[in-house]
Short mmCIF file of C-alpha atoms and ligand atoms in Angstrom, two decimals:
data_model
loop_
_atom_site.label_atom_id
_atom_site.label_comp_id
_atom_site.label_asym_id
_atom_site.label_seq_id
_atom_site.Cartn_x
_atom_site.Cartn_y
_atom_site.Cartn_z
CA MET A 16 84.62 105.18 83.83
CA VAL A 17 82.15 108.89 83.53
CA LYS A 18 79.11 107.20 83.15
CA LYS A 19 76.70 105.93 86.43
CA THR A 20 75.97 102.88 86.71
CA THR A 21 74.21 100.23 88.52
CA LEU A 22 73.54 96.73 89.60
CA LYS A 23 73.42 93.98 86.28
CA ASP A 24 71.85 91.36 88.18
CA VAL A 25 70.74 91.48 92.03
CA VAL A 26 72.69 89.76 94.24
CA SER A 27 72.15 88.31 98.14
CA PHE A 28 74.10 87.94 101.06
CA GLU A 29 73.87 86.95 104.65
CA GLY A 30 75.77 86.41 107.97
CA VAL A 31 76.14 87.03 111.52
CA GLY A 32 76.77 91.20 111.76
CA ILE A 33 79.73 91.76 114.01
CA HIS A 34 77.81 93.95 117.28
CA SER A 35 74.54 92.43 116.96
CA GLY A 36 75.30 88.76 116.73
CA GLU A 37 72.01 88.37 114.57
CA HIS A 38 71.81 86.87 111.40
CA ALA A 39 70.75 89.21 107.86
CA LYS A 40 70.20 89.00 105.51
CA ALA A 41 69.96 91.04 102.33
CA ILE A 42 69.22 91.69 98.83
CA ILE A 43 71.24 94.51 96.08
CA HIS A 44 69.43 95.64 93.80
CA PRO A 45 69.68 97.68 90.51
CA ALA A 46 68.28 101.39 90.95
CA GLU A 47 67.57 104.26 88.77
CA HIS A 48 70.71 106.42 88.07
CA ASN A 49 69.60 109.21 90.69
CA THR A 50 69.72 107.00 93.34
CA GLY A 51 72.83 107.02 94.75
CA ILE A 52 72.66 103.71 97.65
CA VAL A 53 69.41 103.28 99.60
CA PHE A 54 68.93 100.90 102.52
CA LYS A 55 65.16 99.52 103.17
CA LYS A 56 64.16 97.16 105.38
CA GLY A 57 60.03 96.40 104.75
CA ASN A 58 58.65 100.42 103.60
CA HIS A 59 61.68 101.86 104.58
CA PHE A 60 64.22 103.49 103.35
CA VAL A 61 66.86 105.71 104.24
CA LYS A 62 69.92 106.75 101.23
CA ALA A 63 73.35 106.10 103.05
CA ASN A 64 74.32 109.96 102.94
CA ILE A 65 76.60 111.57 105.98
CA ASP A 66 72.96 113.07 106.73
CA ASN A 67 71.92 109.99 108.02
CA VAL A 68 74.62 108.94 109.99
CA VAL A 69 72.98 107.74 114.02
CA ASP A 70 75.96 106.19 115.37
CA THR A 71 80.14 106.50 114.90
CA SER A 72 80.83 104.37 118.15
CA SER A 73 82.18 100.95 116.83
CA SER A 74 80.98 101.16 113.65
CA THR A 75 79.26 103.43 111.33
CA SER A 76 74.88 103.24 111.25
CA ILE A 77 72.58 105.14 109.16
CA GLY A 78 68.82 105.43 110.64
CA ASP A 79 65.77 107.30 109.72
CA GLY A 80 64.54 107.37 113.38
CA ILE A 81 62.86 104.24 113.34
CA VAL A 82 65.16 101.85 111.40
CA TYR A 83 68.89 101.83 111.59
CA PHE A 84 71.17 99.91 109.56
CA ARG A 85 74.30 99.14 111.67
CA THR A 86 77.69 98.63 109.96
CA ILE A 87 77.35 99.28 106.58
CA GLU A 88 81.18 100.51 105.80
CA HIS A 89 82.28 97.40 104.49
CA LEU A 90 79.42 97.26 101.60
CA MET A 91 79.94 101.25 101.08
CA ALA A 92 84.01 100.82 100.13
CA SER A 93 82.81 97.08 98.23
CA LEU A 94 79.48 99.58 96.18
CA TYR A 95 82.38 102.31 95.59
CA LEU A 96 85.91 100.06 94.55
CA ALA A 97 82.85 97.50 92.10
CA ASN A 98 82.10 101.06 90.95
CA ILE A 99 78.56 100.84 91.31
CA ASP A 100 77.01 103.73 92.44
CA ASN A 101 73.48 103.15 92.31
CA ALA A 102 71.97 100.65 94.95
CA ILE A 103 69.21 99.20 96.86
CA VAL A 104 70.22 97.06 99.46
CA GLU A 105 66.99 95.03 100.84
CA PHE A 106 67.22 93.56 104.31
CA ILE A 107 65.60 90.94 104.38
CA LYS A 108 66.38 89.53 107.95
CA GLY A 109 68.42 91.63 110.39
CA GLN A 110 69.20 95.26 110.05
CA GLU A 111 73.51 95.00 110.34
CA VAL A 112 75.67 94.11 107.36
CA PRO A 113 76.78 90.19 108.04
CA ILE A 114 80.21 91.08 108.64
CA MET A 115 80.92 87.83 106.92
CA ASP A 116 84.86 87.25 106.94
CA GLY A 117 85.74 90.90 108.21
CA SER A 118 86.81 92.05 104.94
CA ALA A 119 85.06 93.27 101.88
CA LEU A 120 86.04 90.36 100.01
CA GLU A 121 83.14 88.10 99.46
CA ILE A 122 80.49 90.98 98.63
CA PHE A 123 82.39 92.61 96.89
CA LYS A 124 83.26 89.60 94.57
CA LEU A 125 79.42 89.20 94.11
CA LEU A 126 79.85 92.90 92.87
CA GLU A 127 83.22 93.52 91.03
CA ASN A 128 82.20 93.16 87.09
CA ASN A 129 78.58 93.42 87.56
CA TYR A 130 77.07 96.03 86.81
CA GLU A 131 75.80 98.27 83.74
CA ILE A 132 76.39 101.64 82.40
CA GLN A 133 74.19 103.97 82.95
CA ASP A 134 73.00 107.25 80.44
CA PHE A 135 74.32 109.60 82.98
CA PRO A 136 78.00 111.08 83.44
CA ARG A 137 78.78 110.37 86.74
CA SER A 138 79.50 113.03 89.39
CA TYR A 139 82.57 113.88 91.56
CA GLY A 140 83.64 116.11 94.78
CA TYR A 141 86.00 117.93 93.64
CA LEU A 142 87.95 119.82 97.37
CA SER A 143 88.65 123.07 96.29
CA ASN A 144 90.22 123.67 99.82
CA VAL A 145 93.08 123.00 102.55
CA MET A 146 91.66 121.57 105.77
CA ARG A 147 93.13 119.99 108.42
CA VAL A 148 89.79 117.53 111.19
CA LEU A 149 90.79 116.36 114.40
CA ASN A 150 88.98 113.98 116.77
CA GLY A 151 91.49 113.00 119.80
CA ASN A 152 95.13 112.94 118.90
CA SER A 153 93.82 111.48 115.73
CA TYR A 154 93.40 113.85 112.56
CA ILE A 155 92.69 113.82 108.89
CA MET A 156 94.39 116.27 106.44
CA ALA A 157 93.54 116.82 103.06
CA LYS A 158 93.89 118.98 100.42
CA SER A 159 93.26 118.73 96.13
CA SER A 160 93.91 116.44 94.36
CA LYS A 161 95.87 116.91 90.37
CA THR A 162 92.58 116.10 88.51
CA ILE A 163 89.34 115.98 88.91
CA ASP A 164 89.15 111.84 89.40
CA GLU A 165 92.23 111.02 91.57
CA LEU A 166 91.09 110.81 95.02
CA SER A 167 94.45 109.19 96.92
CA ILE A 168 94.27 107.98 100.64
CA SER A 169 96.96 107.40 102.70
CA PHE A 170 96.74 106.22 106.51
CA GLU A 171 99.56 106.35 109.18
CA GLY A 172 98.22 104.38 112.59
CA GLU A 173 100.38 102.85 115.38
CA PHE A 174 99.48 99.24 116.08
CA GLY A 175 101.91 98.27 118.72
CA SER A 176 103.25 95.32 120.03
CA PHE A 177 105.49 94.33 116.93
CA LEU A 178 103.65 96.22 114.11
CA LYS A 179 104.47 99.37 115.58
CA THR A 180 103.69 101.65 112.91
CA GLN A 181 102.10 101.73 110.46
CA ASN A 182 101.62 103.63 106.74
CA TYR A 183 99.99 102.74 103.31
CA THR A 184 98.79 105.21 100.41
CA TYR A 185 95.56 103.97 97.62
CA ASN A 186 96.10 105.49 94.87
CA THR A 187 93.03 105.60 92.57
CA LYS A 188 95.32 106.83 89.19
CA LEU A 189 98.07 104.66 90.54
CA GLY A 190 95.90 102.22 90.80
CA LYS A 191 98.83 98.61 91.20
CA PRO A 192 95.51 96.26 91.27
CA THR A 193 97.87 94.42 94.59
CA ILE A 194 96.62 97.54 96.35
CA GLN A 195 93.05 97.38 95.82
CA GLU A 196 93.16 93.37 96.82
CA ASP A 197 95.20 94.67 99.82
CA ILE A 198 92.82 96.89 100.96
CA ILE A 199 89.27 94.64 100.17
CA SER A 200 91.45 91.34 101.10
CA SER A 201 92.10 93.16 104.99
CA ARG A 202 89.93 92.03 107.88
CA THR A 203 88.43 94.28 110.86
CA PHE A 204 91.25 94.27 113.51
CA CYS A 205 91.15 94.18 117.63
CA HIS A 206 94.20 94.31 120.51
CA PHE A 207 93.32 90.79 122.54
CA LYS A 208 94.35 92.31 125.33
CA ASP A 209 90.95 95.40 124.82
CA VAL A 210 88.92 91.69 123.79
CA GLU A 211 86.84 91.05 127.62
CA TYR A 212 86.89 95.00 127.67
CA ILE A 213 85.03 95.07 124.08
CA LYS A 214 82.56 92.16 124.71
CA ASN A 215 82.27 93.77 128.40
CA LEU A 216 80.38 96.73 126.74
CA GLY A 217 78.14 94.29 125.00
CA LEU A 218 80.10 95.22 120.72
CA ALA A 219 81.33 92.69 118.91
CA LYS A 220 78.65 89.82 120.20
CA GLY A 221 78.93 87.70 116.43
CA GLY A 222 82.87 88.41 116.72
CA SER A 223 84.66 85.50 116.23
CA LEU A 224 88.31 84.06 115.04
CA ASP A 225 86.28 83.38 111.20
CA ASN A 226 85.84 87.30 111.18
CA THR A 227 88.05 89.42 113.34
CA LEU A 228 92.28 89.21 113.52
CA VAL A 229 93.53 89.02 116.82
CA LEU A 230 96.79 90.77 117.41
CA THR A 231 98.71 89.45 120.40
CA GLU A 232 102.26 91.16 121.50
CA LYS A 233 104.13 88.90 119.09
CA GLY A 234 102.23 88.07 116.41
CA ALA A 235 97.87 86.75 115.02
CA LEU A 236 95.54 85.22 117.68
CA ASN A 237 94.42 83.27 113.86
CA GLN A 238 95.69 80.58 113.46
CA GLU A 239 96.15 81.24 109.33
CA GLY A 240 98.15 84.31 110.67
CA PHE A 241 97.96 87.59 108.53
CA ARG A 242 96.95 87.44 104.89
CA HIS A 243 99.66 90.77 104.14
CA ILE A 244 101.93 92.05 106.66
CA LYS A 245 99.76 95.71 106.27
CA GLU A 246 96.29 93.88 106.59
CA PRO A 247 95.52 96.48 109.94
CA VAL A 248 96.33 99.82 107.68
CA THR A 249 94.53 98.29 104.68
CA HIS A 250 91.73 98.23 106.94
CA LYS A 251 91.84 101.80 108.02
CA ILE A 252 91.55 103.17 104.44
CA LEU A 253 88.88 100.52 103.60
CA ASP A 254 87.04 101.55 106.39
CA LEU A 255 87.68 105.84 105.44
CA ILE A 256 86.75 104.89 101.86
CA GLY A 257 83.86 102.93 102.89
CA ASP A 258 82.84 106.03 104.45
CA MET A 259 84.07 108.95 102.85
CA TYR A 260 80.79 106.95 99.88
CA LEU A 261 78.49 108.68 102.60
CA ALA A 262 79.13 111.85 100.98
CA GLY A 263 76.73 110.37 97.97
CA PHE A 264 79.88 110.74 95.16
CA ARG A 265 82.69 110.29 94.69
CA PHE A 266 85.88 112.41 96.37
CA SER A 267 88.66 114.04 94.52
CA ALA A 268 90.89 114.78 97.00
CA ASN A 269 94.24 113.71 98.40
CA ILE A 270 93.40 113.38 101.84
CA TYR A 271 96.04 111.67 104.15
CA SER A 272 94.96 110.16 108.08
CA TYR A 273 96.62 109.65 111.17
CA MET A 274 95.06 107.34 113.40
CA GLY A 275 91.25 107.88 112.67
CA GLY A 276 88.16 106.13 113.21
CA HIS A 277 84.56 106.35 111.65
CA THR A 278 84.04 109.46 113.99
CA LEU A 279 86.38 111.78 112.58
CA ASN A 280 85.90 110.25 108.76
CA VAL A 281 82.04 111.38 109.73
CA LYS A 282 83.89 114.85 111.20
CA PHE A 283 85.90 115.84 108.51
CA LEU A 284 83.22 114.57 105.76
CA LYS A 285 80.84 116.63 107.11
CA GLU A 286 83.69 119.36 106.79
CA ALA A 287 84.52 118.69 103.58
CA ILE A 288 81.21 119.43 102.12
CA LYS A 289 81.19 122.77 102.47
CA HIS A 290 84.64 122.86 100.07
CA ILE A 291 83.22 120.69 97.57
CA LYS A 292 82.81 121.29 94.25
CA VAL A 293 80.33 118.99 92.25
CA ILE A 294 81.79 118.67 88.55
CA ASP A 295 80.15 116.07 86.01
CA MET A 296 83.25 113.95 84.63
CA GLU A 297 81.59 114.47 80.99
CA GLU A 298 81.75 118.70 81.90
CA VAL A 299 85.41 118.74 82.68
CA ILE A 300 87.85 116.85 82.01
CA ALA A 301 90.86 118.17 84.10
CA VAL A 302 91.03 121.15 86.42
ZN1 ZN B 20 86.44 98.05 109.59
#
């Protein structure tokens, strides 16, 4: 798809925020071709853009100094994967994106095939340099992709206990439907041994087995178990896709993340933007 899109039909969703524990309700509206993704509360409009990121400690939050919107990454990934370029996300109640079932599945289903094509070319950010960004032991390496509309994301992580090392690759050009389904359905996860520590930090007030995959030494604490065995690593890719959409365009790059989280994702994005050439899809087909 080379044209920009917006939503065809307004959708709404509601539920508890995983960190605040507060109930929130949001409506997603169609928007003009040059809007991008914008969050709204009352008279405040905050663009989902790297410059408006205010916190990455446990989830990704954006704000304007007065209002801020928390845990936006799964919604951003849903909009990206559902091919939506322009939309306004209006909060009627609360300011944290509801965690739903811990994955992007429920919101994605509202957006899937619910787009309207706008008569403007879609922009891709083509990465022209090889780069490496570090944050402690974690790092992201990136290089150019072969074609303008290709994004490849590989993630490797150490998930402890029985899972050990997991890796997974998402590629827009080699996309078997199952790969996208694995990523969209993968839930937020944590280790059982960290639950008390996380709660003591005042985080995950809305966290429960209904919205979090809890890993033990032998498997999952959740009665239904894993949705698929690579659920932790595919969830990390979901988070990265959501964070990368804060660039305001679709990335064209080949990316490898080792143990990256929101802080590294945003650090990478800020650096990558310096090496990006934004290209309209209608102008250039391949490089
Ligand atoms: Zn997540």
